mmCIF file of C-alpha atoms and ligand atoms in Angstrom:
data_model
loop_
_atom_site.group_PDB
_atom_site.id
_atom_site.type_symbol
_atom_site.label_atom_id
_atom_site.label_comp_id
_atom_site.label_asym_id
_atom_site.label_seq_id
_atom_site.Cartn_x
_atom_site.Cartn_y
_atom_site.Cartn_z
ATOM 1 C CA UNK J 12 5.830 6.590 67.216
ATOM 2 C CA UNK J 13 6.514 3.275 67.952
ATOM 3 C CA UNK J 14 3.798 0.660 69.902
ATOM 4 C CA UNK J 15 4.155 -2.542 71.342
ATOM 5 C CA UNK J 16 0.273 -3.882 70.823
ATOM 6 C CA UNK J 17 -0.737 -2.233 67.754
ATOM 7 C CA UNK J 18 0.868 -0.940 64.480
ATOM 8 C CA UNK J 19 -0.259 2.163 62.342
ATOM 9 C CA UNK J 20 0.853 2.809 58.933
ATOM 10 C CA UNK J 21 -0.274 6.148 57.348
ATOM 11 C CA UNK J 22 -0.719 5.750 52.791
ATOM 12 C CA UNK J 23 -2.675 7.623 50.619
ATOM 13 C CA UNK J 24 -4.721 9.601 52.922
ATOM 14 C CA UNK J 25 -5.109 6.749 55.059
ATOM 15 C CA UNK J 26 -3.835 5.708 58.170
ATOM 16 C CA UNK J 27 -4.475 2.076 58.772
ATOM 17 C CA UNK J 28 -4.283 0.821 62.735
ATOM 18 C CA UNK J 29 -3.956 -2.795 63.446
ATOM 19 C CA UNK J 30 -4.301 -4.692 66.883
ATOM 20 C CA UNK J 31 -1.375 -6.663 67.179
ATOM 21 C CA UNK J 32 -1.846 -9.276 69.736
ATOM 22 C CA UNK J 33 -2.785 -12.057 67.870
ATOM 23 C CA UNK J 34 -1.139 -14.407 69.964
ATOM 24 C CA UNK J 35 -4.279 -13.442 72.838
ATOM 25 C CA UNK J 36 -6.624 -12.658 69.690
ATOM 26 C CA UNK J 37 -5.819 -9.605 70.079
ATOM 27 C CA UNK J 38 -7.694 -9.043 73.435
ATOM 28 C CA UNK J 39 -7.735 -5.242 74.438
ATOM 29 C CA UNK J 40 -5.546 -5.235 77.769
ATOM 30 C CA UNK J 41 -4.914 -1.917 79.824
ATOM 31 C CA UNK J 42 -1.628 -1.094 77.359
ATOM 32 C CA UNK J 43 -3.507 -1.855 74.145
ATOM 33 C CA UNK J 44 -6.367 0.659 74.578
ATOM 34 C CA UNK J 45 -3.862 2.979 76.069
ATOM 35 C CA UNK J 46 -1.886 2.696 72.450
ATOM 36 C CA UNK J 47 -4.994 2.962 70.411
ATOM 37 C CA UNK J 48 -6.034 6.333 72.602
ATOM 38 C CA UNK J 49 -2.317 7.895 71.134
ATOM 39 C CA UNK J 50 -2.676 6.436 67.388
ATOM 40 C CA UNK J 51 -6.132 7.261 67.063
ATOM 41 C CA UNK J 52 -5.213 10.651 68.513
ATOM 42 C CA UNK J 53 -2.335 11.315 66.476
ATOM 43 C CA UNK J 54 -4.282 10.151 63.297
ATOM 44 C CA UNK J 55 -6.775 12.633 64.363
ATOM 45 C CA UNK J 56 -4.194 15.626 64.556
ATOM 46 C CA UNK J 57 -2.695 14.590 60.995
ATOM 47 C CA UNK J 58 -2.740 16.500 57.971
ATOM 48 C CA UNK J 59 -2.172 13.485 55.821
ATOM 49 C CA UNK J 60 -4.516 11.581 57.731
ATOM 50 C CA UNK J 61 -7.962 11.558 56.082
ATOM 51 C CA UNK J 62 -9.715 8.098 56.384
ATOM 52 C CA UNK J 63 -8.636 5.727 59.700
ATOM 53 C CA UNK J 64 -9.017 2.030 59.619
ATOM 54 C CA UNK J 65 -8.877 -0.462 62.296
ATOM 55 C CA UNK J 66 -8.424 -4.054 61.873
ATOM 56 C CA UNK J 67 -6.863 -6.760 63.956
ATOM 57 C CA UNK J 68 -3.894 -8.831 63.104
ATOM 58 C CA UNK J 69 -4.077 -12.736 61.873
ATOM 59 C CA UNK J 70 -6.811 -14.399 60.112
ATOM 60 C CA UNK J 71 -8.593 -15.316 63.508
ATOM 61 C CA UNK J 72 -9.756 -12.324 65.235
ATOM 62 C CA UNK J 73 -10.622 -8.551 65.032
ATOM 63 C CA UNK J 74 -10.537 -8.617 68.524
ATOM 64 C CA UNK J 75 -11.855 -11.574 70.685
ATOM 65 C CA UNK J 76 -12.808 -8.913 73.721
ATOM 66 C CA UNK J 77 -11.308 -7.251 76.408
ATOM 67 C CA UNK J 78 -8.330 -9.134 78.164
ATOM 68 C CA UNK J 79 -10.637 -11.386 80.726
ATOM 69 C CA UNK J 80 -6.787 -11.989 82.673
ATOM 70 C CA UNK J 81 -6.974 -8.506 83.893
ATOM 71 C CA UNK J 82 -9.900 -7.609 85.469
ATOM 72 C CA UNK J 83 -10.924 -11.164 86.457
ATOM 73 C CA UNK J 84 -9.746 -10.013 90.366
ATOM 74 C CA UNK J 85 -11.576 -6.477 90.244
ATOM 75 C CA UNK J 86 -13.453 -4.978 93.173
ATOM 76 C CA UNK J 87 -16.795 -3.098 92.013
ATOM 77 C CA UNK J 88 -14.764 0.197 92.038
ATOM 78 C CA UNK J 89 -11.883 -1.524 89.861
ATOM 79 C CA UNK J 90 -15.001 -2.707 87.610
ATOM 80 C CA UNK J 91 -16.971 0.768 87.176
ATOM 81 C CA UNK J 92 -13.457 2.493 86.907
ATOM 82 C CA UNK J 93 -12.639 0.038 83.707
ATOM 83 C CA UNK J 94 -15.678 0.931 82.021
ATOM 84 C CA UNK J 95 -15.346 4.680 82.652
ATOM 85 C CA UNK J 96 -12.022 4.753 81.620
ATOM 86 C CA UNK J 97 -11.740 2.296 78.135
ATOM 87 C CA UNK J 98 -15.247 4.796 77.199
ATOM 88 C CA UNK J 99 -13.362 7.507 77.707
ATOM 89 C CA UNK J 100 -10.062 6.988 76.222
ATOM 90 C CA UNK J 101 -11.545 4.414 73.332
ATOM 91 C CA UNK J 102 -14.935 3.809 72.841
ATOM 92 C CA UNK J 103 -16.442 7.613 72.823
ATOM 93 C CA UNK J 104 -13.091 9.070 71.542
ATOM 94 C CA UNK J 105 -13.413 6.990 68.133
ATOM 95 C CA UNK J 106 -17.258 7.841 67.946
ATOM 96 C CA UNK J 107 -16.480 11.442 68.061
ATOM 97 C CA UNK J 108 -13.363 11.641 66.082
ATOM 98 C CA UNK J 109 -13.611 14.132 62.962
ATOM 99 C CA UNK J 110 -11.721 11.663 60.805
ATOM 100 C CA UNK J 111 -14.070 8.729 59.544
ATOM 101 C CA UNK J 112 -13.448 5.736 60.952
ATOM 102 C CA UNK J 113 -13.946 2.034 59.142
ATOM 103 C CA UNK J 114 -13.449 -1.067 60.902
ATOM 104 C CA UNK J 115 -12.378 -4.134 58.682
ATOM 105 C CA UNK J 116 -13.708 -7.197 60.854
ATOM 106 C CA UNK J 117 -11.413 -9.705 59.851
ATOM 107 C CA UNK J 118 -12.538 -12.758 62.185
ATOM 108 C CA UNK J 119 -13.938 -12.981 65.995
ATOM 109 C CA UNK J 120 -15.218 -9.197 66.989
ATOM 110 C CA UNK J 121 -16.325 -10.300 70.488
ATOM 111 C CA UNK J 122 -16.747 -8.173 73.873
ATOM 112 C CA UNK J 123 -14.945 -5.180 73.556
ATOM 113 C CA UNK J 124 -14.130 -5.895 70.014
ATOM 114 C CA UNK J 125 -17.645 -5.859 68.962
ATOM 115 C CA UNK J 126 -17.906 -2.688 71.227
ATOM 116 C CA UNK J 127 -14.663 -1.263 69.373
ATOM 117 C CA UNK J 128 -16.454 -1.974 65.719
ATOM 118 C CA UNK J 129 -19.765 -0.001 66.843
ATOM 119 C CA UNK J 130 -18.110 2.866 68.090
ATOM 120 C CA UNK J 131 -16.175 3.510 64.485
ATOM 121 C CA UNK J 132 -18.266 5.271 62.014
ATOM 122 C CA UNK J 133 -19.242 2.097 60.212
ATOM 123 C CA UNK J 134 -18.320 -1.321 59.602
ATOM 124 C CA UNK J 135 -17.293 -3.671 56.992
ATOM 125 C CA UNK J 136 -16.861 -7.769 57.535
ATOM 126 C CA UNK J 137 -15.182 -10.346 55.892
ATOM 127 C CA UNK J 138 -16.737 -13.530 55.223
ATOM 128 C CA UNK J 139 -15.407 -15.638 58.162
ATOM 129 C CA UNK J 140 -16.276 -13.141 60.598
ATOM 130 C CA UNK J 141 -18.501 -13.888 64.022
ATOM 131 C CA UNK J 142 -19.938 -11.189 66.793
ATOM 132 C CA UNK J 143 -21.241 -10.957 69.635
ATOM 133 C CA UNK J 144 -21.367 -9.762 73.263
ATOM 134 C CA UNK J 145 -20.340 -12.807 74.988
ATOM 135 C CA UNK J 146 -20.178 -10.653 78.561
ATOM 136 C CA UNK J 147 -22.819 -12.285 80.650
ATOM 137 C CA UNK J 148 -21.630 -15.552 79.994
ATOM 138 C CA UNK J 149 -18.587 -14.315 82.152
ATOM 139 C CA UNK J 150 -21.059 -12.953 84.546
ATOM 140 C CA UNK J 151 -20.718 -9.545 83.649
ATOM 141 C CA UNK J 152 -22.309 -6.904 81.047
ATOM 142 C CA UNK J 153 -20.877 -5.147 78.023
ATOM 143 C CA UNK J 154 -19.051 -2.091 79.527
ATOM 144 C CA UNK J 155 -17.686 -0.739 76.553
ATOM 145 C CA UNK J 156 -20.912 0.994 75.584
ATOM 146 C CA UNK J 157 -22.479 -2.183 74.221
ATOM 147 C CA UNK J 158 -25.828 -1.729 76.089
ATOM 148 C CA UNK J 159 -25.960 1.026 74.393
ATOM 149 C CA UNK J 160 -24.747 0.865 70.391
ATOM 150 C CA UNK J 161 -25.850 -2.228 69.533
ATOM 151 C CA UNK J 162 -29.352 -1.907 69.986
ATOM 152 C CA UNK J 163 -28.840 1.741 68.038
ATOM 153 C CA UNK J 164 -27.334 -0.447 65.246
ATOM 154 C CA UNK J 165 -29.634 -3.523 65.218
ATOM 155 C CA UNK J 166 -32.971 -2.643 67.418
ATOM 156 C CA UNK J 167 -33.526 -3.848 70.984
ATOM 157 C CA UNK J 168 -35.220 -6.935 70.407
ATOM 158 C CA UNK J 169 -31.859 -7.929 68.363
ATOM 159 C CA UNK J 170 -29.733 -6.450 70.766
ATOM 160 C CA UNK J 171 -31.491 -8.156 73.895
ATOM 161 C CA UNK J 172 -31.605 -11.655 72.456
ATOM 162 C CA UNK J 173 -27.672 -11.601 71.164
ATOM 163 C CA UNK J 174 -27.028 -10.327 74.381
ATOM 164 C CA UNK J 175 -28.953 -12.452 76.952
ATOM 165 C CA UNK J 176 -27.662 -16.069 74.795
ATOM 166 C CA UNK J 177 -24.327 -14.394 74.664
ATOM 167 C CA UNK J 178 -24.228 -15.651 71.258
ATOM 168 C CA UNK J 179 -22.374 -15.227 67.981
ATOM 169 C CA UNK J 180 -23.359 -14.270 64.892
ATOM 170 C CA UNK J 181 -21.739 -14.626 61.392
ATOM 171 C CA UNK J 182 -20.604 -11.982 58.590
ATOM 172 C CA UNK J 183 -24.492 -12.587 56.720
ATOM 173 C CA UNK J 184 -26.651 -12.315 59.879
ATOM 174 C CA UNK J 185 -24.827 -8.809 60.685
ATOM 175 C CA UNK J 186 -25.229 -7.846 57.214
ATOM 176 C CA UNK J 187 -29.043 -8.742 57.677
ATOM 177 C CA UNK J 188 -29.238 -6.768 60.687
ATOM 178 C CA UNK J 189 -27.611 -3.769 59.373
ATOM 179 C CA UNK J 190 -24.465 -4.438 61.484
ATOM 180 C CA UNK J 191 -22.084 -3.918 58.942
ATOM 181 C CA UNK J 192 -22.561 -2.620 55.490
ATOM 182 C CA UNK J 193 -20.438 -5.311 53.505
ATOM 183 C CA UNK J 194 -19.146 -8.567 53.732
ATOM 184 C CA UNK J 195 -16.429 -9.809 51.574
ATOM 185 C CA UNK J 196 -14.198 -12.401 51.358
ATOM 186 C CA UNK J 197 -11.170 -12.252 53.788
ATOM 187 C CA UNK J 198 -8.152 -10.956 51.310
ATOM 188 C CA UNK J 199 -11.144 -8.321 49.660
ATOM 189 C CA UNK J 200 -11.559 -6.918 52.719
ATOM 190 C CA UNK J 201 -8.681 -4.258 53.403
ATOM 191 C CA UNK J 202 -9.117 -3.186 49.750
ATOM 192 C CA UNK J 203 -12.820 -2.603 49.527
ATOM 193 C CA UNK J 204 -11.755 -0.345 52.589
ATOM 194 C CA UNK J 205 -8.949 1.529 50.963
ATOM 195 C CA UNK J 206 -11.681 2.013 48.173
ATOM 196 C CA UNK J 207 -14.202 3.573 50.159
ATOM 197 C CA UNK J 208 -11.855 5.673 51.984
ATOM 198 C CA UNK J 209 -10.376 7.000 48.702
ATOM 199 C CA UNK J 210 -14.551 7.988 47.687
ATOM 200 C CA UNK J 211 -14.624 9.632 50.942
ATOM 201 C CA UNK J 212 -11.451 11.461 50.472
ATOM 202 C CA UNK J 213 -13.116 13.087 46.885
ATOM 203 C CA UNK J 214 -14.707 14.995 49.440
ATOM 204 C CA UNK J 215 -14.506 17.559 52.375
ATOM 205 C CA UNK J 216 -12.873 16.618 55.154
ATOM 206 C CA UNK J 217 -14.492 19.563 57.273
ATOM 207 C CA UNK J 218 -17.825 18.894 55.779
ATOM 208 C CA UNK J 219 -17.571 15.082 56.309
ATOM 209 C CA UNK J 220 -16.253 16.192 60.333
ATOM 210 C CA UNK J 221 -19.722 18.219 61.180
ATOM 211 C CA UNK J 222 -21.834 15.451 59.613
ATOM 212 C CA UNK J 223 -20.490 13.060 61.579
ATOM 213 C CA UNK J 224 -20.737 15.420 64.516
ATOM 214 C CA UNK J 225 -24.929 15.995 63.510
ATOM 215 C CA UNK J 226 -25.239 12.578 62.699
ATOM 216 C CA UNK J 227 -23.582 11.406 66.124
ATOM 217 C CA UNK J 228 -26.081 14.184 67.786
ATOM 218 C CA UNK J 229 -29.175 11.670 67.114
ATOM 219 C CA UNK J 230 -27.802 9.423 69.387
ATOM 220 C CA UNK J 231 -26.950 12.018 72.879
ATOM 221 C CA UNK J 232 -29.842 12.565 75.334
ATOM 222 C CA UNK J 233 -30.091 16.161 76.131
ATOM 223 C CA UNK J 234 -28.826 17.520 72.896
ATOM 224 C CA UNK J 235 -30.976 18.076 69.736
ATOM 225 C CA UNK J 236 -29.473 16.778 66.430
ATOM 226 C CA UNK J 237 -32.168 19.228 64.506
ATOM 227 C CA UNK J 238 -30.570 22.431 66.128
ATOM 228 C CA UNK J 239 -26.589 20.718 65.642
ATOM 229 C CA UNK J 240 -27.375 20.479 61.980
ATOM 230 C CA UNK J 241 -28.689 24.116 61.672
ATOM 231 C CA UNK J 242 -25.143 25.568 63.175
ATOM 232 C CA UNK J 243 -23.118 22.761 61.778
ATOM 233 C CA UNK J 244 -24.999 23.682 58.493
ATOM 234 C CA UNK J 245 -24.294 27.056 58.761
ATOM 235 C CA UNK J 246 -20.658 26.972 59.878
ATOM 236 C CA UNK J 247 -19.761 25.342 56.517
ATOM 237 C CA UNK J 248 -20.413 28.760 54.695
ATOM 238 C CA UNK J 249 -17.427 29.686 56.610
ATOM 239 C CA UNK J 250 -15.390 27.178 55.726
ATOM 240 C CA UNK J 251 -12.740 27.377 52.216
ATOM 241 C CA UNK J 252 -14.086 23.566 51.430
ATOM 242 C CA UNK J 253 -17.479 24.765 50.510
ATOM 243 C CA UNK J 254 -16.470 27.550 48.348
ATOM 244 C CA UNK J 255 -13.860 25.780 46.809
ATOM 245 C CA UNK J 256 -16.981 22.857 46.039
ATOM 246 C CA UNK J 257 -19.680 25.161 45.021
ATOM 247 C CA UNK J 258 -16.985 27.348 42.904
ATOM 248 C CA UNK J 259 -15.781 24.306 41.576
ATOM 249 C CA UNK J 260 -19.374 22.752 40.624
ATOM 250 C CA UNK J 261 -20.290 26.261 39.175
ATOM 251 C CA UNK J 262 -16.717 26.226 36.782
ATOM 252 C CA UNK J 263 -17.815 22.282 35.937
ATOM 253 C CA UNK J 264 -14.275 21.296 37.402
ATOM 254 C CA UNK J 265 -13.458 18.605 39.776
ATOM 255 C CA UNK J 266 -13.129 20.251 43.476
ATOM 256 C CA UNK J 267 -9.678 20.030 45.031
ATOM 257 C CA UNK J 268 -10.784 20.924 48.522
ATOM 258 C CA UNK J 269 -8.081 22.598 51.049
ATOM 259 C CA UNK J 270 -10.067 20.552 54.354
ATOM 260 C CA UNK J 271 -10.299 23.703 56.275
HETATM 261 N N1 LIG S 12 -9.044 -12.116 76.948
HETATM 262 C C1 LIG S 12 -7.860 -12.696 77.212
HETATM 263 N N2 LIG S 12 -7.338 -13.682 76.468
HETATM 264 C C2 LIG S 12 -8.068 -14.105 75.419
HETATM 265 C C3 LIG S 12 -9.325 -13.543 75.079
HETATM 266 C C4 LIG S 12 -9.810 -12.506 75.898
HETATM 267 N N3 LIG S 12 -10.961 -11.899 75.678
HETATM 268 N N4 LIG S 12 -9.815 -14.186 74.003
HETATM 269 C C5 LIG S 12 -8.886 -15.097 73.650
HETATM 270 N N5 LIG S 12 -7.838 -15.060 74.503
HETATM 271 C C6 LIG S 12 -6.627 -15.874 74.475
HETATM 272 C C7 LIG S 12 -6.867 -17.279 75.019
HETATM 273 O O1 LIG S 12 -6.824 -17.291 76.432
HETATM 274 C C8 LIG S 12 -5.739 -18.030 74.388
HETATM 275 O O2 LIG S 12 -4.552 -17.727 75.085
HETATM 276 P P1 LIG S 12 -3.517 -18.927 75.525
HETATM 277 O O3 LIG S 12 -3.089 -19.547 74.222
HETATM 278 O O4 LIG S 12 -2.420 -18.204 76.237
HETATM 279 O O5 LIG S 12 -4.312 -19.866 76.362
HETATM 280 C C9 LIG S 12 -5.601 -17.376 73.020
HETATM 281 O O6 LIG S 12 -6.208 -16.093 73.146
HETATM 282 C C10 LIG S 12 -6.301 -18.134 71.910
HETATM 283 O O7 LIG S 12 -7.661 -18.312 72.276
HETATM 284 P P2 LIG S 12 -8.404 -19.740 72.319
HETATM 285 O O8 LIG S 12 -9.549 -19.639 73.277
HETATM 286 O O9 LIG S 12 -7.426 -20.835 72.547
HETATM 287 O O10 LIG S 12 -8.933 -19.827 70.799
HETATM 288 P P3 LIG S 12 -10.178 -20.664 70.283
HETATM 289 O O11 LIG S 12 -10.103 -20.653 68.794
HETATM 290 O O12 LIG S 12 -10.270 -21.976 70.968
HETATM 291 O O13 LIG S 12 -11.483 -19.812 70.743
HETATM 292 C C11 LIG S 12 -12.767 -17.782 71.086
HETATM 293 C C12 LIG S 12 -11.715 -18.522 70.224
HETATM 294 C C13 LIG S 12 -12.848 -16.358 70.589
HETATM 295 C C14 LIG S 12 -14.135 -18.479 70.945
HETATM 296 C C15 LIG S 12 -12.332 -17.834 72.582
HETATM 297 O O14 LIG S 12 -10.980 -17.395 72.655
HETATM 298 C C16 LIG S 12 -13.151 -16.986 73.494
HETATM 299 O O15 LIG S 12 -14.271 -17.345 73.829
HETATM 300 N N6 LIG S 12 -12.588 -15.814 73.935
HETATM 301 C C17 LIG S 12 -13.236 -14.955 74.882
HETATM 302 C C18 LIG S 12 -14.328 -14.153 74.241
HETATM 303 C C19 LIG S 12 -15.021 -13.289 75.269
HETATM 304 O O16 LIG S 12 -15.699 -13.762 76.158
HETATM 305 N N7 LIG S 12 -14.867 -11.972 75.109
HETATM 306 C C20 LIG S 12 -15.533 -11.016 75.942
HETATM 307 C C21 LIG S 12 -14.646 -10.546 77.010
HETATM 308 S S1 LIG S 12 -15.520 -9.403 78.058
#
């Protein structure tokens, strides 16, 4: 499939997505997220497809936030509807995929591109990267679940101060905070990727799936991550991965799991 705002490019088990507007820093408008619902979807659904990426185009920006031109005329309905909709077709799709999901933060991860970074499964920054959730200096609050992730990622007193300055912070201080697991230099940073995912890909794919479905549990009021791990636990006696990875521990071979 062919998009206008983003490219995806599926090697070795891993599909690599890349927001392609760096002319706007690659600023998430309507279309964009729209594009990234379908890849990310499509990446879900494929075979081939074990480990996702997403990175933004240019040397300059992950993503510098969603696209401030569009919703700078929007009525209070326009505003809640924007929120509900980006969560539902982005933010919370990508946090609850199956397939792990890495972002590379490659330069400004701002707004919605900051947002777009916490909802993947973890993150991994080059050296010239900065982030933060500039929203109330626009008069408005993160909508992309930012309230709500960052403080899960850093702690509140973090997450209130970088949100009430609206301020940026660089590659080390999100390392320090536990933002991101890594920071590299800039042309490192795709590859130390691609060599994670190909660790995670030595292992099951359905296995790796309900962890990330237990793990994700800890975070959902209402739902109790103890009692997700116990059937999410059990389930994988079901599954071909874990007999083909105890039977292949037991016969001191390397597993070559079927992921299903
Ligand atoms: N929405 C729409 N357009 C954006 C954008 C955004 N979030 N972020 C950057 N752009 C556009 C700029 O308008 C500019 O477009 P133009 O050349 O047509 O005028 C282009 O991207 C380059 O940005 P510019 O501001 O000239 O680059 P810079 O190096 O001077 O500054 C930033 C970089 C990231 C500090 C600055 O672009 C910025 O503050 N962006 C907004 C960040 C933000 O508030 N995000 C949260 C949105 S809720």
């Amino acid at each position: 499939m062919s998009y206008k705002n983003i490219l995806s490019a599926t090697q070795n088990g891993v599909t690599t997505i890349t927001i392609n507007r760096p002319s706007k820093l690659n600023a998430l408008n309507k279309e964009t997220i729209e594009e990234l619902h379908e890849a990310f979807k499509s990446a879900e659904g494929d075979n081939n497809t074990k480990v996702i990426i997403i990175t933004g185009s240019g040397e300059k920006a992950f993503v510098a936030g969603a696209d401030i031109s569009e919703f700078a005329n929007f009525s209070i309905e326009n505003g809640g509807k924007l929120a509900a909709k980006g969560q539902e077709l982005l933010f919370d799709f990508v946090e609850n995929l199956s397939t792990p999901v890495i972002a590379a933060i490659n330069g400004f991860a701002l707004g919605g591109g900051l947002e777009l970074a916490m909802a993947s499964h973890f993150r991994i920054a080059s050296t010239n990267a900065k982030m933060g959730l500039p929203e109330v200096s626009l008069g408005v609050i993160p909508g992309y679940g930012g309230t709500q992730r960052l403080p899960q990622l850093v702690g509140k007193g973090r997450a209130m101060e970088m949100v009430m300055t609206a301020g940026m912070i660089d590659a080390n201080q999100a390392l320090n905070y536990g933002l991101v697991n890594h920071v590299v230099e800039l042309e490192e940073l795709l590859p130390l990727c691609e060599k994670m995912a190909s660790k995670i890909q030595r292992n099951s794919s359905v296995a790796i799936g309900k962890a990330i479905k237990a793990i994700n549990a800890n975070y959902k009021d209402g739902v109790d991550g103890f009692e997700i791990e116990i059937e999410e636990f059990g389930a994988c006696f079901g599954t071909k991965d874990f007999k083909e990875g105890t039977t292949a521990f037991l016969e001191k071979r390397k597993a070559d799991f079927p992921g299903a």
